[in-house]
C-alpha atoms as one frame of an Amber mdcrd trajectory, in Angstrom:
protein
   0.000   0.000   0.000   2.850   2.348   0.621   4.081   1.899  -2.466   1.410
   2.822  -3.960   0.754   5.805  -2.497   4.444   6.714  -3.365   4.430   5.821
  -6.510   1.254   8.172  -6.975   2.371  10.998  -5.505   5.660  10.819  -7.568
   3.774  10.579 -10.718   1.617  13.263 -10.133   4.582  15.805  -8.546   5.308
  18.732 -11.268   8.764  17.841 -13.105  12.080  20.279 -12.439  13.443  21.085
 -16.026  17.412  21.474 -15.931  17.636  24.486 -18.081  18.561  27.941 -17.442
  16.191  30.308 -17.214  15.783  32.774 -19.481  17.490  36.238 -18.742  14.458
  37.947 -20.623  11.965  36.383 -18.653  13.412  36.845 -15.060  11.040  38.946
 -12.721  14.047  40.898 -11.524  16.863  42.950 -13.171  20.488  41.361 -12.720
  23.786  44.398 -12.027  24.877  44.431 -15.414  21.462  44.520 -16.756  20.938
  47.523 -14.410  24.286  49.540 -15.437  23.840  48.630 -19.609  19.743  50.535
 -18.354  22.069  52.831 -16.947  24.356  53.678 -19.759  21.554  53.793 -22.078
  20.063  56.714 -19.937  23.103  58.562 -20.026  23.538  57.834 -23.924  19.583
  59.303 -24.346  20.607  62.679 -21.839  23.920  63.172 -23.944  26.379  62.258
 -21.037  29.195  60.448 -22.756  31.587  60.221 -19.950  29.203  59.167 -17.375
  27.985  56.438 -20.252  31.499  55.453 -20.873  32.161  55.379 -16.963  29.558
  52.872 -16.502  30.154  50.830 -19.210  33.935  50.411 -18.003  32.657  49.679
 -14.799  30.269  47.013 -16.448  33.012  45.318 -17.957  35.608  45.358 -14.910
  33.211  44.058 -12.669  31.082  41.592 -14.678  33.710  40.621 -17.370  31.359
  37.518 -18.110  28.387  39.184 -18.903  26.651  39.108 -21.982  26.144  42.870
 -21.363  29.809  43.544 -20.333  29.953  42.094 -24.332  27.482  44.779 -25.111
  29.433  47.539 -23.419  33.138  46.589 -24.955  31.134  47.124 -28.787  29.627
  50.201 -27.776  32.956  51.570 -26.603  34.492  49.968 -29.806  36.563  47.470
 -28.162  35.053  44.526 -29.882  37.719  42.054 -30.571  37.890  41.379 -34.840
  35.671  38.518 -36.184  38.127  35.827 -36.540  38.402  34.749 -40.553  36.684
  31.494 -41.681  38.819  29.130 -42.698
């Protein structure tokens, strides 16, 4: 009988999926997603060297991020596509 009852409330417990979530769809703002929002406010008010500031701060502290990616092209630093071969 125990088994039973285990294997029904196994079968009917919701399933775990072991993928990342998506960055678009999170219900909160990550750091470097709050300085690139940053940067892009200071692009829009004209600021260029409190945009630049806080896109070299983006990259020094979140190196990783696909945003600290974002903020190396928009200060032209993006590396030269490699040629095909």
């Amino acid at each position: 009988m125990r088994a039973l009852v285990l294997f029904a409330a196994l079968s009917l417990a919701p399933f775990q999926c072991a993928s990342d979530p998506d960055p678009e769809r999170s219900m909160e703002d990550s750091a470097p997603r709050a300085l690139w929002d940053l940067s892009e406010r200071f692009r829009e008010q004209d600021d260029d060297r409190a945009r630049r500031e806080t896109l070299e701060w983006l990259i020094e502290r979140y190196p990783s991020s696909r945003y600290a990616r974002r903020a190396e092209r928009a200060l032209g630093r993006e590396a030269p596509a490699q040629p095909e071969e």
